[in-house]
Each structure stands twice: as C-alpha cells, then as structure tokens.
Amino acid sequence: MPDRRTFLARIDEDVYRPMQASVGPWGPTTVSGLVVSGLVGYVAERAAGDSDFVGVRLTVDMVRMALLDDLHVETDVLREGRRLRMVDVTITQ
C-alpha cells in the first residue's frame, strides 16, 4: 500500500494515478494544481533526457480542473539545441 504522502502512482509509461493525498482544495474529486504542476515538471525533465540540463522556466496552463482519475501524459521536445531544450507536456483525462 502506498504511503499516505504519495501523490501519484505510475500505472504505465505515460499514465499516472492520483492518490488520496493529491486531492485539491476545490472538492474531494479534484486534483491539486500543485500536483499537476509537479507532474509537468517531472515529465519535462525526463523528456529532456540529459542531467546537464536544468529546468529554469515552467509555465502551466490548466484549462480545466483535473479529476481524481488517471492522468495521461504526452511529451514533445519542440526544440533541442546546445544550450536549450524546450519540452511541451500535455496531460489529458
């Protein structure tokens, strides 16, 4: 059983399941924006794929509240250069 402080459980390569600790302040069936933003940062760093790169800017646009259901993540490296990598992350339910 996961620790009560566990926010997300990885179900598949690109699927994460919110745990009870990730419930947001807007209701018992929503996921906190902090958890969603943390997931975006985590998968963006993984997609960059190089420990020499450090995330310096993160912008998250949430069109709707995430529900307490599986989060499907897609990443796309939009730009890959010597000094910069730009990663687009899309989370759908």
PDB file of C-alpha atoms in Angstrom:
ATOM      1  CA  MET A   1       0.000   0.000   0.000  1.00  0.00           C
ATOM      2  CA  PRO A   2       1.386   3.458  -0.898  1.00  0.00           C
ATOM      3  CA  ASP A   3       2.439   5.883   1.778  1.00  0.00           C
ATOM      4  CA  ARG A   4      -0.308   8.419   2.592  1.00  0.00           C
ATOM      5  CA  ARG A   5       2.035  11.195   1.386  1.00  0.00           C
ATOM      6  CA  THR A   6       2.279   9.618  -2.064  1.00  0.00           C
ATOM      7  CA  PHE A   7       0.598  11.933  -4.563  1.00  0.00           C
ATOM      8  CA  LEU A   8       0.786   9.911  -7.786  1.00  0.00           C
ATOM      9  CA  ALA A   9       1.241   6.255  -8.665  1.00  0.00           C
ATOM     10  CA  ARG A  10       2.764   5.401 -12.020  1.00  0.00           C
ATOM     11  CA  ILE A  11       0.457   2.937 -13.764  1.00  0.00           C
ATOM     12  CA  ASP A  12       2.114   2.774 -17.175  1.00  0.00           C
ATOM     13  CA  GLU A  13       4.915   4.570 -19.033  1.00  0.00           C
ATOM     14  CA  ASP A  14       2.715   7.626 -19.608  1.00  0.00           C
ATOM     15  CA  VAL A  15      -0.166   7.122 -17.152  1.00  0.00           C
ATOM     16  CA  TYR A  16      -0.246   8.344 -13.552  1.00  0.00           C
ATOM     17  CA  ARG A  17      -3.000   7.708 -10.997  1.00  0.00           C
ATOM     18  CA  PRO A  18      -3.661  10.425  -8.398  1.00  0.00           C
ATOM     19  CA  MET A  19      -3.695   9.131  -4.830  1.00  0.00           C
ATOM     20  CA  GLN A  20      -5.843  10.494  -1.995  1.00  0.00           C
ATOM     21  CA  ALA A  21      -3.070  12.893  -0.883  1.00  0.00           C
ATOM     22  CA  SER A  22      -3.343  14.739  -4.221  1.00  0.00           C
ATOM     23  CA  VAL A  23      -6.940  15.911  -3.639  1.00  0.00           C
ATOM     24  CA  GLY A  24      -7.280  19.634  -4.308  1.00  0.00           C
ATOM     25  CA  PRO A  25      -8.974  22.354  -2.262  1.00  0.00           C
ATOM     26  CA  TRP A  26     -11.957  22.654  -4.646  1.00  0.00           C
ATOM     27  CA  GLY A  27     -13.536  19.307  -3.830  1.00  0.00           C
ATOM     28  CA  PRO A  28     -12.944  15.664  -2.986  1.00  0.00           C
ATOM     29  CA  THR A  29     -12.836  14.610  -6.662  1.00  0.00           C
ATOM     30  CA  THR A  30     -10.299  17.167  -7.938  1.00  0.00           C
ATOM     31  CA  VAL A  31      -6.508  17.057  -8.088  1.00  0.00           C
ATOM     32  CA  SER A  32      -4.491  19.946  -6.667  1.00  0.00           C
ATOM     33  CA  GLY A  33      -2.876  22.239  -9.225  1.00  0.00           C
ATOM     34  CA  LEU A  34       0.398  21.836  -7.325  1.00  0.00           C
ATOM     35  CA  VAL A  35       0.349  18.094  -8.039  1.00  0.00           C
ATOM     36  CA  VAL A  36      -0.404  18.662 -11.731  1.00  0.00           C
ATOM     37  CA  SER A  37       2.372  21.264 -11.986  1.00  0.00           C
ATOM     38  CA  GLY A  38       4.815  18.937 -10.260  1.00  0.00           C
ATOM     39  CA  LEU A  39       3.953  16.173 -12.703  1.00  0.00           C
ATOM     40  CA  VAL A  40       4.535  18.536 -15.647  1.00  0.00           C
ATOM     41  CA  GLY A  41       7.975  19.450 -14.307  1.00  0.00           C
ATOM     42  CA  TYR A  42       8.880  15.831 -13.637  1.00  0.00           C
ATOM     43  CA  VAL A  43       7.965  14.516 -17.079  1.00  0.00           C
ATOM     44  CA  ALA A  44       9.539  17.535 -18.816  1.00  0.00           C
ATOM     45  CA  GLU A  45      12.859  16.846 -17.087  1.00  0.00           C
ATOM     46  CA  ARG A  46      12.640  13.167 -18.063  1.00  0.00           C
ATOM     47  CA  ALA A  47      11.876  14.092 -21.686  1.00  0.00           C
ATOM     48  CA  ALA A  48      14.904  16.415 -21.825  1.00  0.00           C
ATOM     49  CA  GLY A  49      16.952  13.300 -21.068  1.00  0.00           C
ATOM     50  CA  ASP A  50      20.203  14.948 -20.013  1.00  0.00           C
ATOM     51  CA  SER A  51      21.418  15.635 -16.489  1.00  0.00           C
ATOM     52  CA  ASP A  52      23.453  18.612 -17.781  1.00  0.00           C
ATOM     53  CA  PHE A  53      20.197  20.484 -18.410  1.00  0.00           C
ATOM     54  CA  VAL A  54      18.386  22.133 -15.509  1.00  0.00           C
ATOM     55  CA  GLY A  55      14.786  23.299 -15.713  1.00  0.00           C
ATOM     56  CA  VAL A  56      14.647  27.089 -15.381  1.00  0.00           C
ATOM     57  CA  ARG A  57      11.178  28.045 -16.554  1.00  0.00           C
ATOM     58  CA  LEU A  58       7.875  26.252 -16.156  1.00  0.00           C
ATOM     59  CA  THR A  59       4.552  27.530 -17.406  1.00  0.00           C
ATOM     60  CA  VAL A  60       1.389  25.540 -16.746  1.00  0.00           C
ATOM     61  CA  ASP A  61      -1.946  26.417 -18.344  1.00  0.00           C
ATOM     62  CA  MET A  62      -4.788  24.431 -16.841  1.00  0.00           C
ATOM     63  CA  VAL A  63      -7.917  24.629 -18.992  1.00  0.00           C
ATOM     64  CA  ARG A  64      -9.993  22.614 -16.512  1.00  0.00           C
ATOM     65  CA  MET A  65      -9.561  21.122 -13.079  1.00  0.00           C
ATOM     66  CA  ALA A  66      -8.020  17.671 -13.111  1.00  0.00           C
ATOM     67  CA  LEU A  67     -10.256  14.999 -11.643  1.00  0.00           C
ATOM     68  CA  LEU A  68      -9.198  12.200  -9.333  1.00  0.00           C
ATOM     69  CA  ASP A  69      -8.744   9.824 -12.282  1.00  0.00           C
ATOM     70  CA  ASP A  70      -5.824   8.593 -14.399  1.00  0.00           C
ATOM     71  CA  LEU A  71      -3.655  11.321 -15.946  1.00  0.00           C
ATOM     72  CA  HIS A  72      -2.337  10.524 -19.436  1.00  0.00           C
ATOM     73  CA  VAL A  73       0.870  12.378 -20.251  1.00  0.00           C
ATOM     74  CA  GLU A  74       2.364  13.204 -23.662  1.00  0.00           C
ATOM     75  CA  THR A  75       5.691  14.968 -24.129  1.00  0.00           C
ATOM     76  CA  ASP A  76       7.171  16.516 -27.228  1.00  0.00           C
ATOM     77  CA  VAL A  77      10.648  18.060 -27.439  1.00  0.00           C
ATOM     78  CA  LEU A  78       9.952  21.178 -29.521  1.00  0.00           C
ATOM     79  CA  ARG A  79      13.491  22.492 -29.640  1.00  0.00           C
ATOM     80  CA  GLU A  80      16.751  20.743 -28.890  1.00  0.00           C
ATOM     81  CA  GLY A  81      19.903  22.765 -29.021  1.00  0.00           C
ATOM     82  CA  ARG A  82      23.323  23.020 -27.452  1.00  0.00           C
ATOM     83  CA  ARG A  83      22.114  25.291 -24.653  1.00  0.00           C
ATOM     84  CA  LEU A  84      18.343  24.955 -24.667  1.00  0.00           C
ATOM     85  CA  ARG A  85      15.679  22.273 -24.776  1.00  0.00           C
ATOM     86  CA  MET A  86      12.020  23.168 -24.963  1.00  0.00           C
ATOM     87  CA  VAL A  87       9.541  20.476 -23.961  1.00  0.00           C
ATOM     88  CA  ASP A  88       5.775  20.580 -24.433  1.00  0.00           C
ATOM     89  CA  VAL A  89       3.763  18.483 -21.961  1.00  0.00           C
ATOM     90  CA  THR A  90       0.086  17.644 -22.440  1.00  0.00           C
ATOM     91  CA  ILE A  91      -1.951  15.942 -19.726  1.00  0.00           C
ATOM     92  CA  THR A  92      -5.366  14.566 -20.621  1.00  0.00           C
ATOM     93  CA  GLN A  93      -8.048  12.588 -18.856  1.00  0.00           C
TER      94      GLN A  93
END
